[in-house]
Amino acid sequence: MVQFVKCKVCGYVIKESKLGDLCPACGVKKSAFEPYEPTISEKRMKILEFHIHPILVHFPQGFIPFILGISILVAILNEPIQTYFLMALRILSVALPFVLVAALSAGILDGKIRFKSITTPMLKQKIMVGSTAIILSILLAVSAFLIDSNSLEILWSITLSLILLGCSVFLGYVGGHLTCSVRVGK
Ligand SMILES: [Zn+2]
């Protein structure tokens, strides 16, 4: 059986066989380590170690500030450059609902493995805000195609992307409290 040890100073957990002279995380001496009995099954641990959440969830959220920035450029620039940014805005806006659906699914899977349930108060909040963001992103994609060069619809795009940015900040804020937590039990 694999023996684990835990750093008493920073909490880092490592296989005993892999431990060198210093804690690889905080740098204290090996003597600061104590035996550690993992509280979750190796299988759950392996899945969590893939870190699907930051990769699949934060990457799509990066689209949102881009869309906001490009919408502002479309509003202030004139033809012919405006046309290029409008095209970029349309491509990103159409991609957004798809990446958000992938992100929500990854988030639900992560929550299910981490907390064994997706109906905890914080996860319910996240799922509600995430679903709202998907609906808003569909409206945003539609509105991106209604914009023409002199119309006011661009303000609608800017407003929607600001609200989406708010959703994503909220999701990140709640998520920040969750990423280090895991429900114990094999
Ligand atoms: Zn340490």
Coordinates of N, CA and C and ligand atoms in Angstrom, one line a residue:
M1 N 0.8 -1.2 0.0 CA 0.0 0.0 0.0 C 0.9 1.3 0.0
V2 N 0.4 2.3 -0.8 CA 1.2 3.5 -0.8 C 1.0 4.3 0.5
Q3 N 2.2 4.7 1.0 CA 2.2 5.5 2.2 C 2.3 7.0 1.9
F4 N 1.4 7.8 2.5 CA 1.4 9.2 2.2 C 1.9 10.0 3.5
V5 N 2.6 11.1 3.2 CA 3.0 12.0 4.3 C 2.5 13.4 4.1
K6 N 2.3 14.2 5.2 CA 1.8 15.5 5.0 C 2.7 16.5 5.7
C7 N 2.9 17.6 5.1 CA 3.7 18.7 5.7 C 2.9 19.4 6.8
K8 N 3.5 19.4 8.0 CA 2.7 20.1 9.1 C 2.7 21.6 8.9
V9 N 3.6 22.1 8.2 CA 3.7 23.6 8.0 C 2.7 24.1 7.0
C10 N 2.7 23.4 5.8 CA 1.8 24.0 4.7 C 0.7 23.0 4.3
G11 N 0.7 21.8 4.8 CA -0.4 20.9 4.4 C -0.2 20.1 3.2
Y12 N 1.0 20.2 2.5 CA 1.2 19.5 1.2 C 1.3 18.0 1.5
V13 N 0.6 17.3 0.6 CA 0.6 15.8 0.8 C 1.4 15.2 -0.4
I14 N 2.2 14.2 0.0 CA 3.0 13.6 -1.1 C 3.3 12.1 -0.7
K15 N 3.5 11.3 -1.7 CA 3.9 9.9 -1.4 C 5.2 9.9 -0.7
E16 N 5.3 9.0 0.4 CA 6.5 9.0 1.2 C 7.8 8.7 0.3
S17 N 7.6 7.8 -0.7 CA 8.7 7.4 -1.5 C 9.3 8.6 -2.4
K18 N 8.4 9.6 -2.6 CA 8.8 10.7 -3.5 C 9.4 11.9 -2.7
L19 N 9.3 11.8 -1.3 CA 9.7 13.0 -0.5 C 11.3 13.1 -0.5
G20 N 11.8 14.2 -0.8 CA 13.2 14.5 -0.8 C 13.6 15.1 0.6
D21 N 14.6 16.0 0.6 CA 15.1 16.5 1.9 C 14.2 17.7 2.3
L22 N 13.5 18.3 1.4 CA 12.7 19.5 1.7 C 11.3 19.3 1.2
C23 N 10.3 20.1 1.8 CA 8.9 20.1 1.3 C 9.0 20.7 -0.1
P24 N 8.5 20.1 -1.1 CA 8.5 20.6 -2.4 C 7.6 21.9 -2.6
A25 N 6.7 22.1 -1.6 CA 5.8 23.2 -1.7 C 6.3 24.4 -1.0
C26 N 6.7 24.2 0.3 CA 7.1 25.4 1.1 C 8.5 25.4 1.5
G27 N 9.2 24.3 1.3 CA 10.7 24.3 1.5 C 11.2 24.0 2.9
V28 N 10.3 23.6 3.9 CA 10.8 23.3 5.2 C 11.4 21.9 5.2
K29 N 12.2 21.6 6.2 CA 12.9 20.3 6.3 C 11.9 19.1 6.3
K30 N 12.4 18.0 5.8 CA 11.7 16.7 5.8 C 11.1 16.3 7.1
S31 N 11.8 16.7 8.2 CA 11.3 16.3 9.6 C 9.9 16.9 9.9
A32 N 9.5 17.9 9.1 CA 8.2 18.5 9.4 C 7.0 17.7 8.9
F33 N 7.4 16.6 8.2 CA 6.3 15.7 7.6 C 5.8 14.7 8.6
E34 N 4.5 14.4 8.6 CA 4.0 13.3 9.5 C 3.2 12.4 8.6
P35 N 3.0 11.1 9.0 CA 2.2 10.2 8.2 C 0.8 10.7 8.0
Y36 N 0.3 10.4 6.8 CA -1.0 11.0 6.4 C -1.9 9.9 5.8
E37 N -3.1 9.8 6.4 CA -4.0 8.8 5.9 C -5.0 9.5 4.9
P38 N -5.0 9.2 3.6 CA -5.9 9.9 2.7 C -7.4 9.7 3.1
T39 N -8.2 10.8 3.1 CA -9.6 10.7 3.5 C -10.5 10.5 2.3
I40 N -10.0 10.5 1.1 CA -10.8 10.2 0.0 C -10.2 9.1 -0.9
S41 N -11.0 8.4 -1.7 CA -10.5 7.3 -2.4 C -9.5 7.7 -3.5
E42 N -8.6 6.8 -3.8 CA -7.5 7.1 -4.8 C -8.2 7.5 -6.1
K43 N -9.3 6.9 -6.5 CA -9.9 7.2 -7.8 C -10.4 8.6 -7.8
R44 N -11.1 9.1 -6.7 CA -11.6 10.5 -6.7 C -10.4 11.4 -6.7
M45 N -9.4 11.1 -6.0 CA -8.2 11.9 -5.9 C -7.6 12.1 -7.3
K46 N -7.5 11.0 -8.1 CA -6.9 11.0 -9.4 C -7.7 12.0 -10.3
I47 N -9.1 11.9 -10.2 CA -9.9 12.7 -11.1 C -9.7 14.2 -10.7
L48 N -9.7 14.4 -9.4 CA -9.5 15.8 -9.0 C -8.2 16.4 -9.4
E49 N -7.2 15.5 -9.4 CA -5.8 16.0 -9.8 C -5.7 16.4 -11.3
F50 N -6.7 16.0 -12.1 CA -6.7 16.4 -13.5 C -7.0 17.9 -13.6
H51 N -7.6 18.5 -12.5 CA -7.9 19.9 -12.5 C -8.7 20.4 -13.7
I52 N -9.8 19.6 -14.0 CA -10.6 20.0 -15.2 C -11.2 21.3 -15.0
H53 N -11.5 21.7 -13.7 CA -12.2 22.9 -13.5 C -11.5 24.2 -14.0
P54 N -10.3 24.4 -13.5 CA -9.6 25.7 -14.0 C -9.4 25.7 -15.5
I55 N -9.2 24.5 -16.1 CA -8.9 24.5 -17.5 C -10.2 24.7 -18.3
L56 N -11.2 23.9 -18.1 CA -12.4 23.9 -18.9 C -13.3 25.1 -18.5
V57 N -13.1 25.6 -17.3 CA -14.1 26.7 -16.9 C -13.5 28.1 -17.1
H58 N -12.2 28.2 -16.7 CA -11.7 29.6 -16.8 C -11.3 30.0 -18.2
F59 N -11.0 29.0 -19.0 CA -10.7 29.4 -20.4 C -11.9 30.0 -21.1
P60 N -13.1 29.4 -21.1 CA -14.2 30.0 -21.7 C -14.6 31.3 -21.1
Q61 N -14.4 31.5 -19.8 CA -14.7 32.8 -19.2 C -13.9 33.9 -19.7
G62 N -12.7 33.5 -20.2 CA -11.8 34.5 -20.8 C -12.4 35.2 -22.0
F63 N -13.3 34.5 -22.7 CA -14.0 35.1 -23.9 C -14.7 36.4 -23.5
I64 N -15.3 36.4 -22.3 CA -16.2 37.5 -22.0 C -15.6 38.9 -22.0
P65 N -14.4 39.1 -21.3 CA -13.8 40.4 -21.4 C -13.4 40.8 -22.9
F66 N -13.0 39.8 -23.7 CA -12.7 40.0 -25.1 C -13.9 40.6 -25.8
I67 N -15.1 39.9 -25.6 CA -16.3 40.3 -26.2 C -16.7 41.7 -25.8
L68 N -16.5 42.0 -24.5 CA -16.8 43.4 -24.0 C -15.9 44.4 -24.7
G69 N -14.6 44.1 -24.8 CA -13.6 45.0 -25.4 C -14.0 45.2 -26.9
I70 N -14.3 44.2 -27.6 CA -14.5 44.3 -29.0 C -15.8 45.0 -29.3
S71 N -16.8 44.8 -28.4 CA -18.1 45.6 -28.5 C -17.8 47.0 -28.4
I72 N -17.0 47.4 -27.5 CA -16.7 48.9 -27.3 C -16.0 49.4 -28.5
L73 N -15.1 48.6 -29.1 CA -14.4 49.0 -30.3 C -15.4 49.2 -31.5
V74 N -16.3 48.3 -31.6 CA -17.3 48.4 -32.6 C -18.1 49.7 -32.5
A75 N -18.4 50.0 -31.2 CA -19.2 51.2 -30.9 C -18.4 52.5 -31.3
I76 N -17.1 52.5 -31.1 CA -16.4 53.8 -31.3 C -15.7 53.9 -32.6
L77 N -15.5 52.8 -33.3 CA -14.7 52.9 -34.6 C -15.7 53.1 -35.7
N78 N -15.1 53.6 -36.8 CA -15.9 53.8 -38.1 C -15.5 52.7 -39.1
E79 N -16.3 52.7 -40.2 CA -15.9 51.8 -41.3 C -14.6 52.3 -41.9
P80 N -13.7 51.5 -42.5 CA -14.0 50.0 -42.7 C -13.5 49.1 -41.6
I81 N -12.7 49.7 -40.6 CA -12.1 48.9 -39.6 C -13.2 48.2 -38.7
Q82 N -14.2 49.0 -38.5 CA -15.4 48.5 -37.7 C -15.9 47.2 -38.1
T83 N -15.9 47.0 -39.5 CA -16.4 45.7 -40.0 C -15.7 44.5 -39.5
Y84 N -14.3 44.7 -39.4 CA -13.5 43.5 -39.0 C -13.8 43.2 -37.5
F85 N -14.0 44.2 -36.7 CA -14.2 43.9 -35.3 C -15.6 43.4 -35.1
L86 N -16.6 43.8 -36.0 CA -17.9 43.3 -35.9 C -17.9 41.8 -36.2
M87 N -17.1 41.5 -37.2 CA -17.0 40.1 -37.6 C -16.4 39.2 -36.4
A88 N -15.4 39.8 -35.8 CA -14.8 39.1 -34.6 C -15.8 38.9 -33.5
L89 N -16.6 40.0 -33.3 CA -17.6 40.0 -32.2 C -18.6 38.9 -32.5
R90 N -19.0 38.8 -33.8 CA -20.0 37.7 -34.1 C -19.4 36.3 -33.9
I91 N -18.2 36.1 -34.3 CA -17.6 34.8 -34.1 C -17.5 34.4 -32.7
L92 N -17.0 35.3 -31.9 CA -16.8 35.0 -30.4 C -18.2 34.9 -29.7
S93 N -19.2 35.7 -30.1 CA -20.5 35.6 -29.5 C -21.2 34.3 -29.8
V94 N -21.0 33.8 -31.0 CA -21.6 32.5 -31.4 C -20.9 31.4 -30.6
A95 N -19.6 31.5 -30.4 CA -18.9 30.4 -29.8 C -19.2 30.4 -28.3
L96 N -19.5 31.6 -27.7 CA -19.7 31.7 -26.2 C -20.7 30.7 -25.6
P97 N -21.9 30.6 -26.2 CA -22.9 29.7 -25.5 C -22.3 28.2 -25.5
F98 N -21.6 27.8 -26.6 CA -21.1 26.4 -26.6 C -20.1 26.2 -25.5
V99 N -19.1 27.2 -25.4 CA -18.1 27.0 -24.4 C -18.6 27.1 -23.0
L100 N -19.7 27.9 -22.8 CA -20.3 28.0 -21.5 C -21.0 26.7 -21.1
V101 N -21.6 26.1 -22.1 CA -22.3 24.8 -21.8 C -21.2 23.8 -21.4
A102 N -20.1 23.7 -22.1 CA -19.0 22.8 -21.8 C -18.5 23.2 -20.4
A103 N -18.4 24.5 -20.1 CA -17.9 24.9 -18.8 C -18.8 24.5 -17.6
L104 N -20.1 24.7 -17.8 CA -21.1 24.3 -16.8 C -21.1 22.8 -16.6
S105 N -21.0 22.0 -17.7 CA -20.9 20.6 -17.5 C -19.7 20.1 -16.7
A106 N -18.6 20.7 -17.1 CA -17.3 20.4 -16.4 C -17.5 20.8 -14.9
G107 N -18.1 22.0 -14.6 CA -18.3 22.4 -13.3 C -19.2 21.5 -12.5
I108 N -20.2 21.0 -13.1 CA -21.2 20.1 -12.4 C -20.4 18.7 -12.1
L109 N -19.7 18.3 -13.1 CA -18.9 17.0 -12.9 C -17.9 17.2 -11.7
D110 N -17.2 18.3 -11.7 CA -16.2 18.6 -10.7 C -16.9 18.7 -9.3
G111 N -18.1 19.4 -9.2 CA -18.8 19.5 -8.0 C -19.2 18.1 -7.5
K112 N -19.7 17.3 -8.4 CA -20.2 16.0 -8.0 C -19.1 15.1 -7.5
I113 N -17.9 15.2 -8.1 CA -16.8 14.4 -7.6 C -16.2 14.9 -6.2
R114 N -16.2 16.3 -6.2 CA -15.6 16.9 -5.0 C -16.5 16.8 -3.8
F115 N -17.8 17.0 -4.0 CA -18.7 17.1 -2.8 C -19.8 16.0 -2.8
K116 N -19.7 15.1 -3.8 CA -20.6 13.9 -3.8 C -22.0 14.3 -4.0
S117 N -22.3 15.6 -4.3 CA -23.7 16.0 -4.4 C -23.6 17.4 -5.1
I118 N -24.6 17.7 -5.9 CA -24.5 19.0 -6.6 C -25.6 20.0 -6.0
T119 N -26.2 19.5 -4.9 CA -27.3 20.4 -4.4 C -26.9 21.1 -3.1
T120 N -25.6 21.2 -2.8 CA -25.2 22.1 -1.7 C -25.5 23.5 -2.0
P121 N -25.7 24.4 -1.0 CA -26.1 25.8 -1.2 C -25.2 26.5 -2.2
M122 N -23.9 26.4 -2.1 CA -23.0 27.1 -3.0 C -23.1 26.6 -4.4
L123 N -23.1 25.2 -4.5 CA -23.2 24.7 -5.9 C -24.5 25.0 -6.6
K124 N -25.6 25.1 -5.8 CA -26.9 25.5 -6.4 C -26.8 26.9 -6.9
Q125 N -26.2 27.8 -6.1 CA -26.0 29.2 -6.5 C -25.2 29.2 -7.8
K126 N -24.1 28.4 -7.9 CA -23.2 28.5 -9.0 C -24.0 27.9 -10.3
I127 N -24.8 26.9 -10.1 CA -25.5 26.3 -11.3 C -26.5 27.3 -11.8
M128 N -27.2 28.0 -10.8 CA -28.2 29.0 -11.2 C -27.5 30.2 -12.0
V129 N -26.5 30.7 -11.5 CA -25.8 31.8 -12.1 C -25.2 31.3 -13.5
G130 N -24.6 30.1 -13.5 CA -24.0 29.6 -14.7 C -25.1 29.4 -15.8
S131 N -26.3 28.9 -15.4 CA -27.4 28.7 -16.4 C -27.9 30.1 -16.9
T132 N -28.0 31.1 -16.0 CA -28.3 32.4 -16.4 C -27.3 33.0 -17.4
A133 N -26.1 32.7 -17.2 CA -25.0 33.2 -18.1 C -25.2 32.6 -19.5
I134 N -25.6 31.3 -19.5 CA -25.8 30.6 -20.8 C -26.9 31.3 -21.6
I135 N -28.0 31.6 -20.9 CA -29.2 32.2 -21.5 C -28.8 33.6 -22.0
L136 N -28.0 34.4 -21.2 CA -27.6 35.7 -21.6 C -26.7 35.6 -22.8
S137 N -25.8 34.5 -22.9 CA -24.9 34.4 -24.0 C -25.6 34.1 -25.3
I138 N -26.7 33.4 -25.2 CA -27.5 33.2 -26.4 C -28.1 34.5 -26.9
L139 N -28.6 35.3 -26.0 CA -29.1 36.6 -26.4 C -28.0 37.5 -27.0
L140 N -26.8 37.3 -26.4 CA -25.7 38.1 -26.9 C -25.4 37.7 -28.4
A141 N -25.4 36.4 -28.6 CA -25.1 35.8 -29.9 C -26.1 36.4 -31.0
V142 N -27.4 36.3 -30.6 CA -28.4 36.8 -31.5 C -28.2 38.3 -31.7
S143 N -28.0 39.1 -30.7 CA -27.8 40.5 -30.8 C -26.6 40.9 -31.7
A144 N -25.6 40.1 -31.6 CA -24.4 40.4 -32.4 C -24.7 40.4 -33.9
F145 N -25.8 39.6 -34.3 CA -26.1 39.6 -35.7 C -27.2 40.7 -36.1
L146 N -27.7 41.3 -35.1 CA -28.7 42.4 -35.4 C -28.0 43.7 -35.5
I147 N -26.7 43.8 -35.1 CA -26.0 45.0 -35.2 C -25.7 45.4 -36.6
D148 N -26.0 46.6 -37.0 CA -25.3 47.1 -38.3 C -24.6 48.3 -37.9
S149 N -23.8 48.9 -38.9 CA -22.8 49.8 -38.6 C -23.2 51.0 -37.8
N150 N -24.4 51.5 -38.0 CA -24.8 52.8 -37.2 C -25.9 52.5 -36.1
S151 N -26.1 51.3 -35.8 CA -27.2 51.1 -34.9 C -26.9 51.1 -33.4
L152 N -27.9 51.3 -32.6 CA -27.7 51.3 -31.2 C -27.6 50.0 -30.6
E153 N -27.8 48.9 -31.4 CA -27.8 47.6 -30.8 C -26.5 47.2 -30.1
I154 N -25.4 47.9 -30.6 CA -24.1 47.6 -30.0 C -24.2 47.9 -28.5
L155 N -25.0 48.9 -28.0 CA -25.1 49.2 -26.6 C -25.7 48.0 -25.9
W156 N -26.6 47.3 -26.5 CA -27.2 46.1 -26.0 C -26.1 45.0 -25.8
S157 N -25.2 44.8 -26.8 CA -24.1 43.9 -26.7 C -23.2 44.3 -25.5
I158 N -22.9 45.6 -25.4 CA -22.0 46.0 -24.3 C -22.7 45.7 -23.0
T159 N -24.0 46.0 -22.8 CA -24.7 45.8 -21.6 C -24.7 44.3 -21.2
L160 N -25.0 43.4 -22.2 CA -25.1 42.0 -22.0 C -23.7 41.5 -21.6
S161 N -22.6 42.0 -22.2 CA -21.3 41.4 -21.8 C -20.9 41.9 -20.5
L162 N -21.4 43.1 -20.1 CA -21.1 43.6 -18.7 C -21.8 42.7 -17.7
I163 N -23.0 42.4 -17.9 CA -23.8 41.5 -17.0 C -23.1 40.1 -16.9
L164 N -22.7 39.6 -18.1 CA -22.0 38.3 -18.2 C -20.7 38.4 -17.4
L165 N -20.0 39.5 -17.5 CA -18.7 39.7 -16.7 C -19.0 39.6 -15.2
G166 N -20.1 40.2 -14.8 CA -20.6 40.2 -13.4 C -20.8 38.7 -13.0
C167 N -21.5 38.0 -13.8 CA -21.8 36.6 -13.5 C -20.5 35.8 -13.3
S168 N -19.5 36.1 -14.2 CA -18.3 35.3 -14.2 C -17.5 35.7 -13.0
V169 N -17.5 37.0 -12.6 CA -16.8 37.4 -11.4 C -17.4 36.7 -10.2
F170 N -18.8 36.6 -10.1 CA -19.5 36.0 -9.0 C -19.1 34.5 -8.9
L171 N -19.1 33.8 -10.1 CA -18.8 32.4 -10.2 C -17.3 32.2 -9.7
G172 N -16.4 33.0 -10.1 CA -15.0 32.9 -9.7 C -14.9 33.2 -8.2
Y173 N -15.7 34.1 -7.7 CA -15.6 34.5 -6.2 C -16.0 33.3 -5.4
V174 N -17.2 32.7 -5.7 CA -17.7 31.6 -5.0 C -16.8 30.4 -5.2
G175 N -16.3 30.2 -6.4 CA -15.4 29.1 -6.7 C -14.1 29.1 -6.0
G176 N -13.6 30.3 -5.7 CA -12.4 30.5 -5.0 C -12.5 29.9 -3.6
H177 N -13.7 29.9 -3.0 CA -13.8 29.3 -1.7 C -14.0 27.8 -1.7
L178 N -14.2 27.3 -2.9 CA -14.5 25.9 -3.0 C -13.4 25.0 -3.5
T179 N -12.4 25.6 -4.3 CA -11.5 24.7 -5.0 C -10.6 23.9 -4.0
C180 N -10.4 24.4 -2.8 CA -9.5 23.6 -1.9 C -10.3 22.6 -1.0
S181 N -11.6 22.7 -1.2 CA -12.4 21.9 -0.3 C -12.8 20.6 -1.0
V182 N -12.9 19.5 -0.2 CA -13.4 18.2 -0.8 C -14.0 17.5 0.4
R183 N -15.2 16.9 0.1 CA -15.9 16.1 1.1 C -15.2 14.8 1.4
V184 N -14.9 14.5 2.6 CA -14.1 13.3 3.0 C -15.0 12.1 2.8
G185 N -14.4 10.9 2.8 CA -15.2 9.7 2.7 C -14.8 9.1 1.4
K186 N -14.5 7.8 1.4 CA -14.0 7.1 0.2 C -15.0 7.1 -0.9
Ligands
ZN1 ZN 5.4 22.4 3.3

